[in-house]
Tab-separated table of C-alpha atoms in Angstrom:
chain	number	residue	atom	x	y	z
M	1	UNK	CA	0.000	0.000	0.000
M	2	UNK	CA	1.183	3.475	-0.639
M	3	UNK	CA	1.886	5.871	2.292
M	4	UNK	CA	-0.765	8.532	1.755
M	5	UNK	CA	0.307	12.304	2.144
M	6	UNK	CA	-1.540	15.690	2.993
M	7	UNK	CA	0.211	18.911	2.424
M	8	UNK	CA	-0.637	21.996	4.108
M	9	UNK	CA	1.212	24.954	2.791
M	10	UNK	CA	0.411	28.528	2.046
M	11	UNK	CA	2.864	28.971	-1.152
M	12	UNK	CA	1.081	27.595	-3.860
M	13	UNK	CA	3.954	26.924	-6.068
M	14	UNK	CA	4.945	25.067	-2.795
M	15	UNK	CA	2.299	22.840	-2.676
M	16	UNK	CA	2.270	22.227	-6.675
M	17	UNK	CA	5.746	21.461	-6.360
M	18	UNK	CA	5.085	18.832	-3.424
M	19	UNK	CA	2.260	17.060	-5.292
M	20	UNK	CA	4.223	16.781	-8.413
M	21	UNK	CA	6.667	15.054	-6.688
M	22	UNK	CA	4.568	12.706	-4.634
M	23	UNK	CA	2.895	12.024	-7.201
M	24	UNK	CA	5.840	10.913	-9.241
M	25	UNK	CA	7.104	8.844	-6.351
M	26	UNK	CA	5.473	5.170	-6.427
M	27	UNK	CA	5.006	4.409	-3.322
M	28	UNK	CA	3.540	7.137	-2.278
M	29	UNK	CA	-0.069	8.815	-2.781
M	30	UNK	CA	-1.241	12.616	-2.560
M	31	UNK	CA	-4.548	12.347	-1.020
M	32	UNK	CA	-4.629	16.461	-0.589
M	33	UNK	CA	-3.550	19.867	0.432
M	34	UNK	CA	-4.898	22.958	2.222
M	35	UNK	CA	-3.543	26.753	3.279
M	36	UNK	CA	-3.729	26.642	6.615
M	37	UNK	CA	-5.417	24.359	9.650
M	38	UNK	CA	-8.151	26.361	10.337
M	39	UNK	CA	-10.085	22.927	8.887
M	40	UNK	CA	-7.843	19.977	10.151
M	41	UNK	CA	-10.022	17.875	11.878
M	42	UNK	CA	-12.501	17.721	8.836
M	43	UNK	CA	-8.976	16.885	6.211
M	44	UNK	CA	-7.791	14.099	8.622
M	45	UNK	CA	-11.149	12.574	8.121
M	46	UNK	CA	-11.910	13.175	4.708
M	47	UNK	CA	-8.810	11.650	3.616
M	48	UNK	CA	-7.112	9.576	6.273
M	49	UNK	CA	-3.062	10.469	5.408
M	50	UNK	CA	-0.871	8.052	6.993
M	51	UNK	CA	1.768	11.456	6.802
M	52	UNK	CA	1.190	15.066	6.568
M	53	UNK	CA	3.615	17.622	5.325
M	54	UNK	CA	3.220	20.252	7.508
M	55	UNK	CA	4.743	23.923	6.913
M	56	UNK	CA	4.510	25.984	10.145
M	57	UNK	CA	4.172	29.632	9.162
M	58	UNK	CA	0.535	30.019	7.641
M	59	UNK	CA	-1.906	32.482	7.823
M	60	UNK	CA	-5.280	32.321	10.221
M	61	UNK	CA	-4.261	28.623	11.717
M	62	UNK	CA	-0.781	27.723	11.834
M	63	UNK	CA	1.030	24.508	11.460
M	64	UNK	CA	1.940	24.826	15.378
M	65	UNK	CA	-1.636	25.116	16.093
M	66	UNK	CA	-2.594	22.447	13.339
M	67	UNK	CA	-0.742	19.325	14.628
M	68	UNK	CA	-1.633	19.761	17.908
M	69	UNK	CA	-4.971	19.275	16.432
M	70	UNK	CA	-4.043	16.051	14.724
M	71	UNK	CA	-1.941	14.873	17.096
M	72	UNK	CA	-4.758	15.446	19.830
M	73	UNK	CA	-7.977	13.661	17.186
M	74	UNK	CA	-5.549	11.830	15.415
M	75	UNK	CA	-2.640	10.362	17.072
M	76	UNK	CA	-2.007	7.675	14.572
M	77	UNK	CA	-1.283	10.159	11.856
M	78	UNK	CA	2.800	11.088	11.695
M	79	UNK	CA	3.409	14.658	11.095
M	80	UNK	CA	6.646	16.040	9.290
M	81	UNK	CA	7.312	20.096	9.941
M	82	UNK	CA	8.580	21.944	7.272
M	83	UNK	CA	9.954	25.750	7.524
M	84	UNK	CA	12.780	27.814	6.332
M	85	UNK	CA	13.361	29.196	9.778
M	86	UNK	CA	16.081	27.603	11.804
M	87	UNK	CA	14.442	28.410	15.073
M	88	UNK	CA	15.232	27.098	18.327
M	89	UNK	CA	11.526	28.015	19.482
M	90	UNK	CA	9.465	26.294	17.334
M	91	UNK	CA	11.411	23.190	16.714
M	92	UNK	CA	11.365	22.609	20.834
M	93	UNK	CA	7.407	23.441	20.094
M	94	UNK	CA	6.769	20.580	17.448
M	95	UNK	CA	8.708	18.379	18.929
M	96	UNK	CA	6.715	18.604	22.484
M	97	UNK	CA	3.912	18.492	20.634
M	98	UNK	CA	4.526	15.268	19.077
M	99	UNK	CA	5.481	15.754	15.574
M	100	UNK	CA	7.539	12.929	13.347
M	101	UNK	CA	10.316	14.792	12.214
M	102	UNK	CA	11.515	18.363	11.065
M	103	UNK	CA	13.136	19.186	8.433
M	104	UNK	CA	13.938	22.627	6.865
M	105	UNK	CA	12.358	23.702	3.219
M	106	UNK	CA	15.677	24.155	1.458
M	107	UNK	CA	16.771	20.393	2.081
M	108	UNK	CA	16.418	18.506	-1.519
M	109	UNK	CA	13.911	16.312	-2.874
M	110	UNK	CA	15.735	12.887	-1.998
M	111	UNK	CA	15.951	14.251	1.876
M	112	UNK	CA	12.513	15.159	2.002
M	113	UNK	CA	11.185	11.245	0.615
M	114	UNK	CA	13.717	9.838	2.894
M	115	UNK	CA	12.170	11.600	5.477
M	116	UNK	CA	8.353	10.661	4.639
M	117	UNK	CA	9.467	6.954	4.413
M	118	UNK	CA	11.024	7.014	7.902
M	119	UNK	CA	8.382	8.898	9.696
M	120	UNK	CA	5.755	6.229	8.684
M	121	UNK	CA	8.192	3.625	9.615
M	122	UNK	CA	8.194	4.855	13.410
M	123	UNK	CA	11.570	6.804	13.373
M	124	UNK	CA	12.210	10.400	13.773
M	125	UNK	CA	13.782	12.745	11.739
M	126	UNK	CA	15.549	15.777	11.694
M	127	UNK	CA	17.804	17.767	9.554
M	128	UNK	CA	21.743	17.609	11.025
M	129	UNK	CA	21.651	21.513	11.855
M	130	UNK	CA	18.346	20.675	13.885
M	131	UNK	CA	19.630	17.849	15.553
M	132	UNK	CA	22.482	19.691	16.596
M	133	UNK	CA	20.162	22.366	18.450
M	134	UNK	CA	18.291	19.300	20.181
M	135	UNK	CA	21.739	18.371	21.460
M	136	UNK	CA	22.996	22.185	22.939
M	137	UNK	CA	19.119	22.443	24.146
M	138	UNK	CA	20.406	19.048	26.465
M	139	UNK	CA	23.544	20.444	27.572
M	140	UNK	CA	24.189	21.402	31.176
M	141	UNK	CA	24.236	25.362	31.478
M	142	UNK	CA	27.447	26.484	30.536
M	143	UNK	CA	28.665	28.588	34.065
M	144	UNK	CA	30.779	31.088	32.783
M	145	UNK	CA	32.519	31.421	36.527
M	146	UNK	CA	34.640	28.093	34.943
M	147	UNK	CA	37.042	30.847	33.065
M	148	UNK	CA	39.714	31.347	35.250
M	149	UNK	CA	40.635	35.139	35.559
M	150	UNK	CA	43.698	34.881	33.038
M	151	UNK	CA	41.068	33.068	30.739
M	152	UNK	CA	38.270	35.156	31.093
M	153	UNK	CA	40.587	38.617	30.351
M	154	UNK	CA	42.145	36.956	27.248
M	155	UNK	CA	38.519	36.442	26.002
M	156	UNK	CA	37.619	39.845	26.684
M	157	UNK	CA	40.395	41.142	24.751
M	158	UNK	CA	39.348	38.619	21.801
M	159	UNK	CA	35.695	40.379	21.714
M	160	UNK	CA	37.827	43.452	21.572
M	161	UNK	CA	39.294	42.438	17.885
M	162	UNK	CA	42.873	42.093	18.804
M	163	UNK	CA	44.536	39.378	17.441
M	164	UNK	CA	46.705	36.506	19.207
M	165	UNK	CA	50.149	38.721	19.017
M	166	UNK	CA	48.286	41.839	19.995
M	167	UNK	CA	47.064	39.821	22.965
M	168	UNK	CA	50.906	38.043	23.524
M	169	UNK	CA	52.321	41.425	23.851
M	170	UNK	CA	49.578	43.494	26.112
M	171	UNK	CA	49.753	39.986	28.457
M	172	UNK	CA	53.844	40.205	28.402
M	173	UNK	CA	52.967	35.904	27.493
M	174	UNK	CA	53.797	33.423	24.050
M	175	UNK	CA	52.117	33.584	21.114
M	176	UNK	CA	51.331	29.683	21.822
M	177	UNK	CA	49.846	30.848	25.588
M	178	UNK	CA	47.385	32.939	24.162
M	179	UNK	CA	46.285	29.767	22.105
M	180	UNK	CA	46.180	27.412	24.734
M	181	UNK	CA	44.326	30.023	26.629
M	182	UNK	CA	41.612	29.772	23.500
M	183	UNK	CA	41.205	26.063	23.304
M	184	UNK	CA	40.582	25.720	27.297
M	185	UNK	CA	38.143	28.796	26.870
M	186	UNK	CA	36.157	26.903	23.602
M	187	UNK	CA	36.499	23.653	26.087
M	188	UNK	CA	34.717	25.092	29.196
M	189	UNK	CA	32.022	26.995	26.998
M	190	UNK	CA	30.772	24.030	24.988
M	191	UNK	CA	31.931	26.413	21.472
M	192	UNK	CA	33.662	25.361	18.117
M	193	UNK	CA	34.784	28.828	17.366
M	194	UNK	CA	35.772	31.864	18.079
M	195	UNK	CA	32.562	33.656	16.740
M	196	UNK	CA	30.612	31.628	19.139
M	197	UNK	CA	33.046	32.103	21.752
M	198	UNK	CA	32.927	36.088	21.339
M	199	UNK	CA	28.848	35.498	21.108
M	200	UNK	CA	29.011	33.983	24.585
M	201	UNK	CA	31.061	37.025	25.801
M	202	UNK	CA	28.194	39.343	24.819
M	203	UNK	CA	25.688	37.713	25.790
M	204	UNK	CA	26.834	36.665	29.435
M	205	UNK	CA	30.014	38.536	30.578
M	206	UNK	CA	29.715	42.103	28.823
């Protein structure tokens, strides 16, 4: 049996776009599509999808709103958020609220099948960017009283735009101090870089 598919999507060209390529796909079926929620319960029943593409920005009911109305009539059905916002917010939002999967609009074709197959098989999916948000969401407050005070003044002077030898001579320390300095301040503040690092200074210590 095909998995059947609903769309809901306020872009027409969107939803044209979807249906063309469900349609092409054998195994699956495009059963229908709508704007918005505002009519969910009534779509769900009229034509039973075993997935629903869901975007999450629409006018009058929105996709946030919409599958926690098919999660809440229809728990059976396995819902797959789409948007083209990377936001922390809403994917903590559909995920509470039970959806499948999330993936973002600009992911290809192949991705997006991939993802409608797995859903209906019982797995979750998200795009990697996404899943990396689920994983900082999980990670224990960073405490920024960690820095020691030798760590916490070079990474003062780094949000200040001077560079490792700047920092070497206003220290009176090595050019390889001030780096060691930087990997132990990345280490204790859970950061890959030194735009994140200089983030975290902003946004905690300034």
């Amino acid at each position: 049996m095909p998995i059947r598919v609903f769309i809901y999507d306020d872009n027409i060209a969107r939803r044209d776009s979807l249906k063309n390529l469900i349609q092409l796909t054998d195994d699956l079926e495009y059963v229908g599509e709508a704007e918005n929620c505002k009519d969910a319960v009534a779509d769900m029943d009229n034509t039973q999808p075993d997935v629903v593409l869901m975007d999450i920005n629409m006018p009058e009911v929105n996709g946030l709103e919409g599958l926690k109305t098919i999660k809440t009539t229809r728990p059976g059905i396995k819902v797959l958020m789409q948007t083209v916002f990377d936001d922390s917010e809403k994917i903590f939002t559909s995920i509470r609220n039970g959806a499948s999967g999330y993936v973002l609009k600009n992911d290809s074709s192949q991705k997006l099948l991939q993802a409608i197959h797995d859903v209906h098989q019982g797995g979750a999916v998200m795009n990697p960017g996404i899943a990396l948000k689920v994983l900082d969401y999980f990670k224990p407050p960073v405490v920024a009283s960690s820095l020691s005070e030798r760590e916490a003044e070079v990474l003062q002077l780094l949000a200040d735009g001077l560079s490792y030898k700047m920092i070497a001579e206003k220290l009176q320390i090595t050019f390889n101090t001030v780096g060691t300095y930087t990997r132990r301040i990345y280490e204790k503040l859970h950061v890959a870089s030194l735009g994140e690092a200089i983030s975290f200074y902003y946004k905690h210590l300034k």
